[in-house]
PDB file of C-alpha atoms in Angstrom:
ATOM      1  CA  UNK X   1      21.190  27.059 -44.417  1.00 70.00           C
ATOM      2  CA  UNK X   2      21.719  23.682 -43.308  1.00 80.00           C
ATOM      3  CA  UNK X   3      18.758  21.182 -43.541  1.00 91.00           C
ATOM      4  CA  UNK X   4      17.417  20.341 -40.690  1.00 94.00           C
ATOM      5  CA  UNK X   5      16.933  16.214 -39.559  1.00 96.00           C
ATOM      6  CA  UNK X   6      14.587  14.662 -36.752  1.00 97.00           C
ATOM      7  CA  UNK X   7      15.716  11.815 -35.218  1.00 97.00           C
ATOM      8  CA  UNK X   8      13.238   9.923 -33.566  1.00 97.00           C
ATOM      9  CA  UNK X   9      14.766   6.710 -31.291  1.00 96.00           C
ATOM     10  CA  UNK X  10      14.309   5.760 -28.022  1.00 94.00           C
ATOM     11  CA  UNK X  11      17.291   4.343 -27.266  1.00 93.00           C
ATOM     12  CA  UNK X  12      19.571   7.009 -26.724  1.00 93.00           C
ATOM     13  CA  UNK X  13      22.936   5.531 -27.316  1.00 93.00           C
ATOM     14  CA  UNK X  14      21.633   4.335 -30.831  1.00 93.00           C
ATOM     15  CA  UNK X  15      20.473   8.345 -30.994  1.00 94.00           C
ATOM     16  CA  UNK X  16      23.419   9.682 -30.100  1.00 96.00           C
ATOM     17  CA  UNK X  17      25.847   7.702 -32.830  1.00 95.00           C
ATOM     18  CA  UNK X  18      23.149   8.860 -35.479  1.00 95.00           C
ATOM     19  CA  UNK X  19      22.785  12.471 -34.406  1.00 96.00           C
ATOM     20  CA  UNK X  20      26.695  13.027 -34.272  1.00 95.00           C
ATOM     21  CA  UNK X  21      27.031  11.202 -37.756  1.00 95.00           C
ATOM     22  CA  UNK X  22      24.113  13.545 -39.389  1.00 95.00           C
ATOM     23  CA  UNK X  23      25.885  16.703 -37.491  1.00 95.00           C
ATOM     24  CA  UNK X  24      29.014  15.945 -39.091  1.00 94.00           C
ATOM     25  CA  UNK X  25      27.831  15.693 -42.029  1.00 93.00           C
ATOM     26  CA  UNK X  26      26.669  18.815 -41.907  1.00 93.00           C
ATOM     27  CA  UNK X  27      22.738  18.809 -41.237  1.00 95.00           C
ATOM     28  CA  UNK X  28      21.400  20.459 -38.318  1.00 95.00           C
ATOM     29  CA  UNK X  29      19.962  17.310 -36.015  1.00 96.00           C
ATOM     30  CA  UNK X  30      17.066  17.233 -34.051  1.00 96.00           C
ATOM     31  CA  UNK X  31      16.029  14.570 -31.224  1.00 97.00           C
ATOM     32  CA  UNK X  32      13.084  12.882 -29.695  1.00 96.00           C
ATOM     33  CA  UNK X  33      12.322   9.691 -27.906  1.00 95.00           C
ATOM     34  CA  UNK X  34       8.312   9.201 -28.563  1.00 96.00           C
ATOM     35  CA  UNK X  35       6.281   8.845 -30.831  1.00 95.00           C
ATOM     36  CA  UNK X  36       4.182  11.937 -29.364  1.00 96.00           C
ATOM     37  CA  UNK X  37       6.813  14.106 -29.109  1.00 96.00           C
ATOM     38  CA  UNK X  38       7.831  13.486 -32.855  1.00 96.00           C
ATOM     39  CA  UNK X  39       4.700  14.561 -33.998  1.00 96.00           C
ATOM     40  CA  UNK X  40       4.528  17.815 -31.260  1.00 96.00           C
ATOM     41  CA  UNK X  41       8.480  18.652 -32.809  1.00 96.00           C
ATOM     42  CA  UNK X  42       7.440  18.007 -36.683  1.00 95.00           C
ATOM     43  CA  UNK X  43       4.144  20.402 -36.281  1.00 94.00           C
ATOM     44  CA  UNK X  44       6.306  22.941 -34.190  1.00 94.00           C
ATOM     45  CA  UNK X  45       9.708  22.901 -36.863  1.00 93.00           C
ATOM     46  CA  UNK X  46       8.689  20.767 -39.629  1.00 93.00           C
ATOM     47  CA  UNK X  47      12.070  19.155 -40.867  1.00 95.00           C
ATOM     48  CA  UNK X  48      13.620  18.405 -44.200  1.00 93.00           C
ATOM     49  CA  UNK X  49      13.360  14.751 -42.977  1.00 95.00           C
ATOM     50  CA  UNK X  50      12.833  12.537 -40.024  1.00 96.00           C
ATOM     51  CA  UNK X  51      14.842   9.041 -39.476  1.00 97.00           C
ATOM     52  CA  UNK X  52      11.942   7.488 -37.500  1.00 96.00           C
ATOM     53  CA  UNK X  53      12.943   4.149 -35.512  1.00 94.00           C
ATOM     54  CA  UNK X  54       9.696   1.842 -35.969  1.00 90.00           C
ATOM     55  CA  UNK X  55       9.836   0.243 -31.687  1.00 89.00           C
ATOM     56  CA  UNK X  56       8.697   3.744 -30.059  1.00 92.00           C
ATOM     57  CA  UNK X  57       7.169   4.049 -26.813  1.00 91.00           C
ATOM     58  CA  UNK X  58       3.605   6.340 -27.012  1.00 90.00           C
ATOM     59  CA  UNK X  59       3.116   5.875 -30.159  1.00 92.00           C
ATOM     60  CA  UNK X  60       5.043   3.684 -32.411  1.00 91.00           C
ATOM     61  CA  UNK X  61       6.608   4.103 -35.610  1.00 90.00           C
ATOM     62  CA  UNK X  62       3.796   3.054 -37.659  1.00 90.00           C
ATOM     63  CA  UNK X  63       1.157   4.903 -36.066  1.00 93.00           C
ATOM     64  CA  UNK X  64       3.779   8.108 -36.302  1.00 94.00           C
ATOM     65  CA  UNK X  65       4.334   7.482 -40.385  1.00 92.00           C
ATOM     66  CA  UNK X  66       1.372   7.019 -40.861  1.00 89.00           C
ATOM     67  CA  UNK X  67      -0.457  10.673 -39.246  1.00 92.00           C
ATOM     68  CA  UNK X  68       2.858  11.942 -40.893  1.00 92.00           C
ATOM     69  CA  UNK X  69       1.724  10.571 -44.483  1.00 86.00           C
ATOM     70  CA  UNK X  70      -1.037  12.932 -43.892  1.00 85.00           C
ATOM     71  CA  UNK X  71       0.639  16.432 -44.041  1.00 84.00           C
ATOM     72  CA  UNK X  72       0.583  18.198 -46.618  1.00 78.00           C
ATOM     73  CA  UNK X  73       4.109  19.240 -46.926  1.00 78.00           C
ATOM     74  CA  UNK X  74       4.930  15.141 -47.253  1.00 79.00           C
ATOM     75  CA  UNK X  75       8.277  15.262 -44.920  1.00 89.00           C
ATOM     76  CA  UNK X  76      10.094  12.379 -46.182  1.00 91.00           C
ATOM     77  CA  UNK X  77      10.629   9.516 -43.751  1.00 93.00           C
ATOM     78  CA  UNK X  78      13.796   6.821 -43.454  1.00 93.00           C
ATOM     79  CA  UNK X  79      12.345   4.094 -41.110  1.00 91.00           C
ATOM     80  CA  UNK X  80      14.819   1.822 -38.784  1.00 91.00           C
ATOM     81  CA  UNK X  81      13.884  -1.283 -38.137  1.00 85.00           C
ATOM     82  CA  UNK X  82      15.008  -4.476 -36.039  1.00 78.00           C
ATOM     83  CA  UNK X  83      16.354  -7.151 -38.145  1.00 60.00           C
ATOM     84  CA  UNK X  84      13.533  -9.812 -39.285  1.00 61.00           C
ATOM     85  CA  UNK X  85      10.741  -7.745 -39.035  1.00 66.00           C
ATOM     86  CA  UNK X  86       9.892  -7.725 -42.030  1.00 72.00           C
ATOM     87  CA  UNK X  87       6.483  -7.817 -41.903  1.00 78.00           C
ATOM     88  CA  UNK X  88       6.728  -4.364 -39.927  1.00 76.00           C
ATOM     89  CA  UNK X  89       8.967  -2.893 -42.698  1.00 75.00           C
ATOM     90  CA  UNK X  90       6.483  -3.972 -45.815  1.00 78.00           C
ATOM     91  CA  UNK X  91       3.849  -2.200 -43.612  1.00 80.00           C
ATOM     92  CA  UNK X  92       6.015   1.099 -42.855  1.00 79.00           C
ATOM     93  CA  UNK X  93       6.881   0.684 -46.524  1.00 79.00           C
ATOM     94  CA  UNK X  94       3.288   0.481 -47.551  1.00 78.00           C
ATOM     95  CA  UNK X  95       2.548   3.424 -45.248  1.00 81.00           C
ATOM     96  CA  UNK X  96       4.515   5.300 -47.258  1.00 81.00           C
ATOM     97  CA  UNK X  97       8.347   5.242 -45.708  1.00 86.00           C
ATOM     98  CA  UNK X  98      10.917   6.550 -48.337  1.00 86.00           C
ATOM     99  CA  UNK X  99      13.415   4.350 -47.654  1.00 86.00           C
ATOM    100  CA  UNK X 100      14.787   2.004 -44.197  1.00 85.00           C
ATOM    101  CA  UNK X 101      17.362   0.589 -42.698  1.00 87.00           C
ATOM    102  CA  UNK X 102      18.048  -2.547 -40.368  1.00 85.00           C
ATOM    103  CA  UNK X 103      19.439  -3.013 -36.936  1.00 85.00           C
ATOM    104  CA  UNK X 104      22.194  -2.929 -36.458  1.00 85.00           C
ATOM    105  CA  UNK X 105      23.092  -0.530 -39.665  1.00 88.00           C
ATOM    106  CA  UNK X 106      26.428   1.301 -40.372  1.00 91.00           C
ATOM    107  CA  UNK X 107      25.904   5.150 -39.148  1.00 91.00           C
ATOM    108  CA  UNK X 108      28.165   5.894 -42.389  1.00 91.00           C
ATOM    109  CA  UNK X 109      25.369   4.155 -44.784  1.00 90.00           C
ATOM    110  CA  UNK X 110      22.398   6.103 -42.868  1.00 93.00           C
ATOM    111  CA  UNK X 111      24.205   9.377 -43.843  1.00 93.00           C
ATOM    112  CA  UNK X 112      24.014   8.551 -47.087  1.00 89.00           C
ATOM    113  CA  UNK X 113      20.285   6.930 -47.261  1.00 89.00           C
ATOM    114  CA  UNK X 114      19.313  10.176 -45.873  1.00 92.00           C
ATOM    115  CA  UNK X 115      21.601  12.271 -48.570  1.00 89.00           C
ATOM    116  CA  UNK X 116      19.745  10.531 -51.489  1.00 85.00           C
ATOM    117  CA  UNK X 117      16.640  10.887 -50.067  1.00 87.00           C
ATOM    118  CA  UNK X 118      16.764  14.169 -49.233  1.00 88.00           C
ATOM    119  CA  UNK X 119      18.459  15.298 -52.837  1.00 82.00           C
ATOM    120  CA  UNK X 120      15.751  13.339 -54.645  1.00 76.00           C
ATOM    121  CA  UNK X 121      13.550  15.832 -52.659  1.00 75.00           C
ATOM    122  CA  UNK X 122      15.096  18.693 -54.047  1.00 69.00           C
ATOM    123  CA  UNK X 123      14.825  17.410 -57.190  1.00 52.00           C
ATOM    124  CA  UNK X 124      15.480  14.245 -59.837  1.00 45.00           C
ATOM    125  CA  UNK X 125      18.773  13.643 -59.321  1.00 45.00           C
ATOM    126  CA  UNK X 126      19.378  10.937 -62.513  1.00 46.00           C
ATOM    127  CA  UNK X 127      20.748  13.670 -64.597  1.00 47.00           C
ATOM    128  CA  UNK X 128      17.638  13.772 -66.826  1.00 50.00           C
ATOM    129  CA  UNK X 129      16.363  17.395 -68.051  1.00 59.00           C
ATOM    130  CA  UNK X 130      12.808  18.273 -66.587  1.00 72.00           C
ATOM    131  CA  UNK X 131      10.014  17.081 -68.563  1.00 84.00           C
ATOM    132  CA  UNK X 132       6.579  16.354 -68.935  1.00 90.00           C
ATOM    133  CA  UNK X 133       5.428  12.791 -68.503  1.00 93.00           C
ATOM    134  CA  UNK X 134       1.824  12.354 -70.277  1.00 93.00           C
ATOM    135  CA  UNK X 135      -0.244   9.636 -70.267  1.00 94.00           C
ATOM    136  CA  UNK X 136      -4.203   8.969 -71.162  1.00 90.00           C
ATOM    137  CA  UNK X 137      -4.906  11.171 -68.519  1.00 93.00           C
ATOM    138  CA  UNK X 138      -1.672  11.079 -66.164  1.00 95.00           C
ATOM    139  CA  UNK X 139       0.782  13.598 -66.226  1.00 94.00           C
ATOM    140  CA  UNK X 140       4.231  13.709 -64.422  1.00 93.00           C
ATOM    141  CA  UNK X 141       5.993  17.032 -64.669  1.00 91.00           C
ATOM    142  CA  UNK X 142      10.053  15.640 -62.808  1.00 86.00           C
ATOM    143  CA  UNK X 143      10.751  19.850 -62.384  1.00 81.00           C
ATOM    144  CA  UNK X 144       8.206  20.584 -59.578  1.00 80.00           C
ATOM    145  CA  UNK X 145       7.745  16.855 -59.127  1.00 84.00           C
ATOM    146  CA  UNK X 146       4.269  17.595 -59.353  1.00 88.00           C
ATOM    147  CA  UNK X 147       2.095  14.059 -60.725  1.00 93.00           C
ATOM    148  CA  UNK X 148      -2.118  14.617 -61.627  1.00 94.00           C
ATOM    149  CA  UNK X 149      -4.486  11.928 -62.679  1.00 95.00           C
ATOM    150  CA  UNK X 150      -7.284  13.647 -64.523  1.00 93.00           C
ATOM    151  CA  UNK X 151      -6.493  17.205 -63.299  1.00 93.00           C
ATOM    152  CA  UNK X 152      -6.600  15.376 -59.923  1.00 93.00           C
ATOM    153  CA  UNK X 153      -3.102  16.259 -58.292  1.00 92.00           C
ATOM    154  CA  UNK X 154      -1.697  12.423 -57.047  1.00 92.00           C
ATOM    155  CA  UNK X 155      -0.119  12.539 -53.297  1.00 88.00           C
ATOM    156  CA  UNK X 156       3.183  10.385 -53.978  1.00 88.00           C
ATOM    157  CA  UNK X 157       6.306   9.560 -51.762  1.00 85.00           C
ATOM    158  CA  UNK X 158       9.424  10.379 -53.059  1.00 84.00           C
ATOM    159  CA  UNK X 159       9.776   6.736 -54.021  1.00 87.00           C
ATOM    160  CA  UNK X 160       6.515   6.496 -55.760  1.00 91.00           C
ATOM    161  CA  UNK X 161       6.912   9.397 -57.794  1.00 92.00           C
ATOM    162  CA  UNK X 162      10.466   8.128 -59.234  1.00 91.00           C
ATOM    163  CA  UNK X 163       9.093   5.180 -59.822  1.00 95.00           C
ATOM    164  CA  UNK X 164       6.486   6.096 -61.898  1.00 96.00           C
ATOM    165  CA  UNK X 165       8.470   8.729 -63.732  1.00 94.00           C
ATOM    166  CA  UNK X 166      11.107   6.091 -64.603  1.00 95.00           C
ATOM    167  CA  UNK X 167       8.904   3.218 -66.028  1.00 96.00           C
ATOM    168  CA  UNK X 168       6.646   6.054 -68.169  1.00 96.00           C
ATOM    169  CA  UNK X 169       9.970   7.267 -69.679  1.00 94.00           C
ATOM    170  CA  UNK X 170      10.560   3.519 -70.745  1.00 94.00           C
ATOM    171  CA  UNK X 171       6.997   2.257 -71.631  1.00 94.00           C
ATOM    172  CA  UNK X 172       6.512  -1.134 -72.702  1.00 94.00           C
ATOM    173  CA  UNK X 173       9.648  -2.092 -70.999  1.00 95.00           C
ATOM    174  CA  UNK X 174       9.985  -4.978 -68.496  1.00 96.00           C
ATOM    175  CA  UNK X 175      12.058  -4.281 -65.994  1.00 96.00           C
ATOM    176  CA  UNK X 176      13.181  -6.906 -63.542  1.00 95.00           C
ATOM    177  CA  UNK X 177      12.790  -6.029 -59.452  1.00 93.00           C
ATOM    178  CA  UNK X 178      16.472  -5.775 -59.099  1.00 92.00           C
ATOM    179  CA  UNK X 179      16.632  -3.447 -61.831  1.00 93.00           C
ATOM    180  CA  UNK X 180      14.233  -0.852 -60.600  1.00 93.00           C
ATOM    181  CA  UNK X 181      15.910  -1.560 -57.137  1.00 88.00           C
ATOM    182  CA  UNK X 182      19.689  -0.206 -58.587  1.00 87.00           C
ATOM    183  CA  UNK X 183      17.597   2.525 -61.109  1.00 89.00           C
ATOM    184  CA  UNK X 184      15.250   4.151 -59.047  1.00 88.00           C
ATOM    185  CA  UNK X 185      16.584   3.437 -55.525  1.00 82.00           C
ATOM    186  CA  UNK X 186      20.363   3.663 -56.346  1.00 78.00           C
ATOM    187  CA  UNK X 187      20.515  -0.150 -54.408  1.00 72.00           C
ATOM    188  CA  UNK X 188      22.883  -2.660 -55.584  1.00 70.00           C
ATOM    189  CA  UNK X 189      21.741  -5.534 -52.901  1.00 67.00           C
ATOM    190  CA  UNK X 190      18.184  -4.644 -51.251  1.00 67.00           C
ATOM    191  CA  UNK X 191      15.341  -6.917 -50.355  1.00 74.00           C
ATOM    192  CA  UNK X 192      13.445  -6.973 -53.655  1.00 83.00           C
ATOM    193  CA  UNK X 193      10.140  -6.911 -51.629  1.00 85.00           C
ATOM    194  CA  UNK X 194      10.280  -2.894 -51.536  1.00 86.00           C
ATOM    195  CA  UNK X 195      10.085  -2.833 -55.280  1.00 91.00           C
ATOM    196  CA  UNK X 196       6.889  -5.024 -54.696  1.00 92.00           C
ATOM    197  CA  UNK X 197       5.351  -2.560 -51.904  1.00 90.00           C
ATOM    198  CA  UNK X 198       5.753   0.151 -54.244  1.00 92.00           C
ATOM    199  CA  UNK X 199       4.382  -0.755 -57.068  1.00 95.00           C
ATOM    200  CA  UNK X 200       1.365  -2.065 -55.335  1.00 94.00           C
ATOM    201  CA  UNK X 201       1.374   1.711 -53.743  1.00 91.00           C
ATOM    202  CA  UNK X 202       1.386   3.549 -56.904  1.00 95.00           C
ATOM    203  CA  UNK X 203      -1.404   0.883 -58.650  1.00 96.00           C
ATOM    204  CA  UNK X 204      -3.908   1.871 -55.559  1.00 95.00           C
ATOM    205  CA  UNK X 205      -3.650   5.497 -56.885  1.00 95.00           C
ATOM    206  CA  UNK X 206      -3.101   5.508 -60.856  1.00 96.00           C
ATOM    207  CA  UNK X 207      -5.198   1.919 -61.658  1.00 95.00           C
ATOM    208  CA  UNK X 208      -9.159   2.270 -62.160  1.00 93.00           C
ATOM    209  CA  UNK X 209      -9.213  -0.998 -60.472  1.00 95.00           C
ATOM    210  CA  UNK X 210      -5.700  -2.116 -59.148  1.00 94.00           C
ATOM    211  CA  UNK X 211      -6.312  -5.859 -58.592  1.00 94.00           C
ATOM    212  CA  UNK X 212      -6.733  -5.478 -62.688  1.00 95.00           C
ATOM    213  CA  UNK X 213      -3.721  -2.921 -63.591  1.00 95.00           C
ATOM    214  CA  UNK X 214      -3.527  -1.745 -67.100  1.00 94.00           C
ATOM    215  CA  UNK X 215      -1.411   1.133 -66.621  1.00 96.00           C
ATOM    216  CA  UNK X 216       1.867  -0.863 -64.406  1.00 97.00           C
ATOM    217  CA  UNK X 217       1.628  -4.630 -65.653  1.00 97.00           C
ATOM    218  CA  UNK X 218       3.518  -7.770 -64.153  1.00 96.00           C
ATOM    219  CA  UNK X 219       5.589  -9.969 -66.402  1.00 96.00           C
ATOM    220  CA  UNK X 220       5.910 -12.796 -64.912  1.00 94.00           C
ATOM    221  CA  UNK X 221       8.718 -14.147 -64.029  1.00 90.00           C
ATOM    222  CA  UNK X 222      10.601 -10.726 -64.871  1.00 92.00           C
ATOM    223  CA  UNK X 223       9.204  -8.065 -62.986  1.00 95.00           C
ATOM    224  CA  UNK X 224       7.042  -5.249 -64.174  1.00 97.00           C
ATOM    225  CA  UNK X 225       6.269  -2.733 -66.881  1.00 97.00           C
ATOM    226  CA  UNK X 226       4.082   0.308 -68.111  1.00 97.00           C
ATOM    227  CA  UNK X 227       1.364  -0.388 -70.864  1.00 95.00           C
ATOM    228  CA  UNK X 228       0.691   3.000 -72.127  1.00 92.00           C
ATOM    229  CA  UNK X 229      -2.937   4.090 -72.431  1.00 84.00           C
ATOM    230  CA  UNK X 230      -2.518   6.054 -75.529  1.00 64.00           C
ATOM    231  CA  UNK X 231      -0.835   3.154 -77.476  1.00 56.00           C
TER     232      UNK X 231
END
């Protein structure tokens, strides 16, 4: 059964290039052109995954991602954006988008964005055997992609959840931003700022206080890595 895409963009000749893209490559493409109507289609047929454009009339983008962050079933979301906002991006990002893009963007690389994300959905796609992550309390099983903090099951994006699982397999690593960017996000160029957002994300939820990390520590001047607890 093909999986099934929402497309949410207001501008319908953008909408139409995407949607004919995603069909040929085989997904089954939905479309809306509010931010209302996204939310009335995704309760009605939830999707595999919704490319959500942030400059929606009803409600926008952000307001959509972020009532969409708070499903259960965690659709993940590839935002568009206009070029230079980037302070709408970090936000989206922080919101918990899985991955974006920038007007104007090749239909050819959305197709893929939306391939990774959705086959790091179904599974880690690194070519790493399932296993279980543990940590003074944290535990990351990569099979059902299932992550729990004290018995306390975490809610991660698809992002997050990589993240983490990558820098716990390598503890007391430092790994530079652009690193992480080509590792966990498959990016050779990308604004570095994402790795940033995420990090930031995944310290509100696994840090006892996360303006004081102890878990996912900066190195200055490199980037970032993971202080085990049980060291």
């Amino acid at each position: 059964m093909a999986q099934r895409v929402l497309v949410v963009d207001d501008d319908r000749t953008v909408a139409d290039v995407v949607c004919r893209y995603l069909e040929h490559a085989g997904y089954e493409v939905g479309h809306v052109g509010d931010g209302a109507a996204a939310l009335a289609a995704v309760s009605r047929q939830p999707p595999q995954l919704v490319v959500l454009d942030l400059m929606l009339p009803v409600l926008d983008g952000l307001e959509v991602c972020r009532r969409l962050r708070e499903r259960p079933d965690g659709v993940p979301i590839v935002m568009l954006t206009a070029r230079g906002d980037e302070a709408d991006r970090i936000l989206g990002l922080q919101l918990g988008a899985d991955d974006y893009l920038s007007k104007p963007f090749s239909p050819r690389e959305l197709v893929l964005r939306v391939r990774s994300v959705l086959r790091r959905a179904g599974g880690d796609p690194t070519g790493v055997p399932p296993e279980l992550l543990t940590d003074g309390g944290l535990e990351v099983a990569t099979g059902p992609r299932v992550a729990r903090l004290h018995g306390r099951e975490l809610t991660l994006t698809l992002r997050e959840f990589d993240l983490l699982a990558h820098l716990m397999r390598h503890p007391a690593r430092a790994f530079r931003r652009a690193e992480l960017l080509e590792r966990v996000w498959g990016w050779r160029f990308g604004d570095q700022s994402t790795v940033t957002v995420h990090v930031r994300r995944l310290r509100e939820k696994i840090e006892a206080d996360p303006a004081a990390p102890r878990r996912i520590v900066t190195v200055w001047g490199v980037g970032y890595r993971y202080e085990p607890a049980d060291a």
